[in-house]
Short mmCIF file of C-alpha atoms in Angstrom, two decimals:
data_model
loop_
_atom_site.label_atom_id
_atom_site.label_comp_id
_atom_site.label_asym_id
_atom_site.label_seq_id
_atom_site.Cartn_x
_atom_site.Cartn_y
_atom_site.Cartn_z
CA THR A 1 -14.02 -4.76 20.77
CA GLN A 2 -11.51 -4.35 23.49
CA LEU A 3 -11.97 -7.70 25.65
CA LEU A 4 -9.49 -6.28 28.36
CA GLU A 5 -10.13 -2.69 29.73
CA GLN A 6 -7.53 -1.06 31.61
CA SER A 7 -8.01 1.98 33.74
CA PRO A 8 -6.88 4.75 34.09
CA GLN A 9 -5.50 5.12 30.70
CA PHE A 10 -2.86 7.95 32.04
CA LEU A 11 -1.70 8.66 35.51
CA SER A 12 0.84 11.13 36.85
CA ILE A 13 1.98 11.16 40.39
CA GLN A 14 4.60 12.27 42.52
CA GLU A 15 7.41 10.28 43.67
CA GLY A 16 6.44 8.33 47.02
CA GLU A 17 2.68 8.24 46.46
CA ASN A 18 0.81 5.05 46.22
CA LEU A 19 -1.28 3.91 43.14
CA THR A 20 -3.21 1.13 41.71
CA VAL A 21 -4.26 0.33 38.29
CA TYR A 22 -6.92 -2.08 36.90
CA CYS A 23 -7.39 -4.61 34.08
CA ASN A 24 -10.92 -5.55 33.73
CA SER A 25 -12.78 -8.34 31.54
CA SER A 26 -16.27 -9.80 30.97
CA SER A 27 -14.13 -13.07 30.05
CA VAL A 28 -12.40 -15.68 32.19
CA PHE A 29 -8.82 -16.17 31.34
CA SER A 30 -6.62 -19.18 32.47
CA SER A 31 -4.06 -16.89 33.79
CA LEU A 32 -3.07 -13.14 33.37
CA GLN A 33 0.18 -11.45 32.91
CA TRP A 34 1.45 -7.77 33.62
CA TYR A 35 4.07 -6.32 31.32
CA ARG A 36 5.95 -2.91 31.50
CA GLN A 37 7.03 -1.24 28.37
CA GLU A 38 9.78 1.75 28.28
CA PRO A 39 9.99 3.99 25.44
CA GLY A 40 11.78 2.45 22.37
CA GLU A 41 11.67 -1.02 23.91
CA GLY A 42 9.31 -4.01 23.91
CA PRO A 43 7.28 -5.10 26.75
CA VAL A 44 8.86 -6.98 29.28
CA LEU A 45 6.86 -9.55 31.60
CA LEU A 46 6.57 -8.62 35.14
CA VAL A 47 4.25 -11.32 36.46
CA THR A 48 1.95 -14.04 35.69
CA VAL A 49 -0.91 -14.78 37.95
CA VAL A 50 -2.71 -18.12 37.53
CA THR A 51 -5.12 -18.99 40.60
CA GLY A 52 -8.31 -16.57 41.45
CA GLY A 53 -7.68 -14.76 44.28
CA GLU A 54 -3.88 -14.93 43.99
CA VAL A 55 -1.76 -12.32 45.32
CA LYS A 56 2.19 -11.86 44.23
CA LYS A 57 4.25 -9.43 45.24
CA LEU A 58 7.41 -8.18 43.13
CA LYS A 59 9.20 -5.65 45.78
CA ARG A 60 6.95 -2.51 45.83
CA LEU A 61 4.65 -3.96 43.37
CA THR A 62 1.47 -6.06 44.38
CA PHE A 63 -0.52 -7.93 41.73
CA GLN A 64 -3.94 -9.42 42.40
CA PHE A 65 -6.02 -11.83 40.24
CA GLY A 66 -9.75 -11.57 40.77
CA ASP A 67 -11.51 -14.68 42.28
CA ALA A 68 -13.36 -15.26 39.20
CA ARG A 69 -10.42 -14.93 36.88
CA LYS A 70 -11.58 -12.00 34.99
CA ASP A 71 -9.82 -9.11 36.34
CA SER A 72 -6.64 -7.97 38.06
CA SER A 73 -5.03 -4.95 39.84
CA LEU A 74 -1.51 -3.73 40.15
CA HIS A 75 -0.62 -1.67 43.40
CA ILE A 76 2.63 0.10 43.52
CA THR A 77 3.76 1.39 47.02
CA ALA A 78 6.11 4.43 47.30
CA ALA A 79 6.28 5.06 43.49
CA GLN A 80 9.64 5.94 41.91
CA PRO A 81 10.51 7.74 38.77
CA GLY A 82 11.95 4.43 37.50
CA ASP A 83 8.48 2.83 37.79
CA THR A 84 7.53 5.18 34.91
CA GLY A 85 6.36 3.57 31.70
CA LEU A 86 3.47 1.95 30.05
CA TYR A 87 1.96 -0.97 32.09
CA LEU A 88 0.16 -3.67 29.66
CA CYS A 89 -2.11 -6.55 31.04
CA ALA A 90 -2.69 -9.69 28.83
CA GLY A 91 -5.02 -12.39 29.40
CA VAL A 92 -3.73 -16.07 28.42
CA ARG A 93 -6.68 -17.61 26.34
CA SER A 94 -4.93 -20.63 24.95
CA ASN A 95 -1.35 -21.84 24.83
CA TYR A 96 -0.38 -19.26 22.50
CA GLN A 97 -2.91 -16.54 22.19
CA LEU A 98 -2.67 -13.39 24.51
CA ILE A 99 -5.38 -10.80 24.72
CA TRP A 100 -4.02 -7.38 25.37
CA GLY A 101 -5.25 -4.36 27.01
CA ALA A 102 -4.64 -0.90 25.88
CA GLY A 103 -2.29 0.00 28.65
CA THR A 104 -1.79 2.50 31.29
CA LYS A 105 0.75 5.02 31.06
CA LEU A 106 2.30 5.86 34.22
CA ILE A 107 4.44 8.92 34.73
CA ILE A 108 6.20 9.28 38.35
CA LYS A 109 7.40 12.77 38.88
CA PRO A 110 10.62 13.27 41.09
CA GLY B 1 22.14 -14.85 25.89
CA ALA B 2 20.85 -12.90 22.76
CA GLY B 3 17.39 -11.74 22.91
CA VAL B 4 14.96 -10.96 20.06
CA SER B 5 16.52 -8.65 17.55
CA GLN B 6 14.46 -6.81 14.76
CA SER B 7 15.75 -4.73 11.97
CA PRO B 8 15.61 -2.01 10.83
CA SER B 9 15.07 -0.03 13.90
CA ASN B 10 13.60 2.81 12.03
CA LYS B 11 12.22 2.72 8.38
CA VAL B 12 10.64 5.64 6.61
CA THR B 13 9.19 4.95 3.40
CA GLU B 14 7.00 6.71 0.73
CA LYS B 15 3.19 5.49 0.30
CA GLY B 16 2.99 3.01 -2.25
CA LYS B 17 6.30 1.29 -1.67
CA ASP B 18 6.85 -2.22 -0.28
CA VAL B 19 8.62 -2.75 3.04
CA GLU B 20 10.32 -5.69 4.71
CA LEU B 21 10.60 -6.10 8.41
CA ARG B 22 13.13 -8.68 9.99
CA CYS B 23 12.87 -10.61 13.24
CA ASP B 24 15.43 -13.00 14.63
CA PRO B 25 13.82 -14.79 17.53
CA ILE B 26 15.73 -16.27 20.61
CA SER B 27 17.41 -19.46 19.50
CA GLY B 28 15.42 -22.63 20.13
CA HIS B 29 11.96 -20.62 20.62
CA THR B 30 9.33 -22.32 18.31
CA ALA B 31 6.55 -19.66 18.59
CA LEU B 32 6.90 -16.21 17.17
CA TYR B 33 4.43 -13.47 17.17
CA TRP B 34 4.13 -10.28 15.07
CA TYR B 35 2.27 -7.26 16.63
CA ARG B 36 1.50 -3.72 15.74
CA GLN B 37 1.39 -0.62 17.93
CA SER B 38 0.19 2.73 17.69
CA LEU B 39 1.75 5.44 19.53
CA GLY B 40 1.22 4.76 23.39
CA GLN B 41 -1.32 2.15 22.56
CA GLY B 42 -1.67 -1.54 23.34
CA LEU B 43 -0.58 -4.19 21.13
CA GLU B 44 -2.64 -5.25 17.79
CA PHE B 45 -1.91 -9.15 17.19
CA LEU B 46 -1.22 -9.84 13.50
CA ILE B 47 0.00 -13.23 13.16
CA TYR B 48 1.43 -16.20 14.90
CA PHE B 49 4.07 -18.88 13.82
CA GLN B 50 4.74 -22.21 15.38
CA GLY B 51 7.77 -23.69 13.77
CA ASN B 52 7.44 -22.20 10.01
CA SER B 53 3.55 -22.56 9.98
CA ALA B 54 1.15 -19.97 10.72
CA PRO B 55 -1.89 -21.36 12.04
CA ASP B 56 -3.27 -18.02 13.07
CA LYS B 57 -3.14 -15.23 10.52
CA SER B 58 -6.34 -13.74 11.68
CA GLY B 59 -4.84 -10.31 12.73
CA LEU B 60 -3.45 -9.32 9.36
CA PRO B 61 -5.24 -5.94 8.49
CA SER B 62 -5.22 -6.68 4.69
CA ASP B 63 -3.92 -8.74 1.90
CA ARG B 64 -1.26 -6.18 1.58
CA PHE B 65 0.28 -7.86 4.64
CA SER B 66 2.23 -11.28 4.65
CA ALA B 67 4.68 -12.82 6.80
CA GLU B 68 6.95 -15.94 6.45
CA ARG B 69 9.26 -17.70 8.61
CA THR B 70 12.17 -20.09 7.39
CA GLY B 71 14.16 -22.68 9.32
CA GLY B 72 12.05 -22.27 12.18
CA SER B 73 13.83 -18.97 13.02
CA VAL B 74 14.02 -15.69 11.29
CA SER B 75 10.81 -14.17 10.23
CA THR B 76 9.86 -11.45 7.76
CA LEU B 77 6.87 -9.25 7.53
CA THR B 78 6.23 -7.53 4.23
CA ILE B 79 3.71 -4.69 3.72
CA GLN B 80 3.09 -4.11 0.15
CA ARG B 81 1.96 -0.64 -1.49
CA THR B 82 2.22 1.00 2.16
CA GLN B 83 -0.30 3.42 3.03
CA GLN B 84 0.05 6.32 6.00
CA GLU B 85 -2.23 4.07 8.11
CA ASP B 86 0.41 1.71 8.34
CA SER B 87 2.69 3.79 10.43
CA ALA B 88 3.14 2.02 13.60
CA VAL B 89 5.72 0.25 15.65
CA TYR B 90 5.90 -3.27 14.63
CA LEU B 91 6.93 -5.62 17.37
CA CYS B 92 8.07 -9.29 17.08
CA ALA B 93 7.95 -11.69 20.00
CA SER B 94 9.02 -15.14 20.61
CA SER B 95 8.07 -18.03 23.31
CA ALA B 96 9.37 -21.43 24.04
CA ALA B 97 6.93 -24.28 23.33
CA GLY B 98 5.04 -25.82 26.09
CA GLY B 99 5.49 -24.65 29.69
CA ASN B 100 2.85 -22.80 31.77
CA SER B 101 4.04 -19.25 31.78
CA TYR B 102 3.66 -18.38 28.21
CA GLU B 103 5.87 -15.69 28.46
CA GLN B 104 6.53 -13.66 25.49
CA TYR B 105 10.09 -12.10 24.77
CA PHE B 106 9.91 -9.08 22.82
CA GLY B 107 12.19 -7.36 20.63
CA PRO B 108 12.66 -3.63 20.42
CA GLY B 109 10.48 -2.97 17.44
CA THR B 110 10.69 -1.43 14.17
CA ARG B 111 9.12 2.04 13.76
CA LEU B 112 7.52 2.42 10.49
CA THR B 113 6.70 5.97 9.22
CA VAL B 114 4.94 6.07 5.73
CA THR B 115 5.03 9.49 4.30
#
């Protein structure tokens, strides 16, 4: 059972376009994390959102945590080829357990 | 400082052979995790260590899989009598005890291919 659903599973767009990817669950999490993974490497943490309704910005990336702390979105403005990668969300359940989504594979074409 | 390292980076083995995968966590990190990732997919949790103890082994797929951690540092994941379905990238992560970020720092992974 996939507790965290990510959509879309795959997205290929042109450089300069905007995009939004989603991470949804029926469960409540104390916080939620977004990671980016490039080929041949492990995931790297981008952001942790903690408060329901919280919005965090990281340059062209905007992360939002749903009011009920069950879902999150990642919006990228003016996407660049360097944004290409696998974006993974992970819900924090306890002080060690992360529940992982299956990821969104993003390709930005120059 | 040094990040999480894993060895080997690639391992090709014949079906039925045993393999050992090694993880060197970030110095001082008490928590260590093993995950498995199939091509382009999300992470499948295998086992979690706090110090040398493994309070959660629930993700190990079968009794062919085992892991140990010594000295609160290096960990080894052992797969006995490998099967083709064991082919995947095995990722190790470590994190510091306490705090609120729960950030996990990942190694580059070991790509295991069972032929």
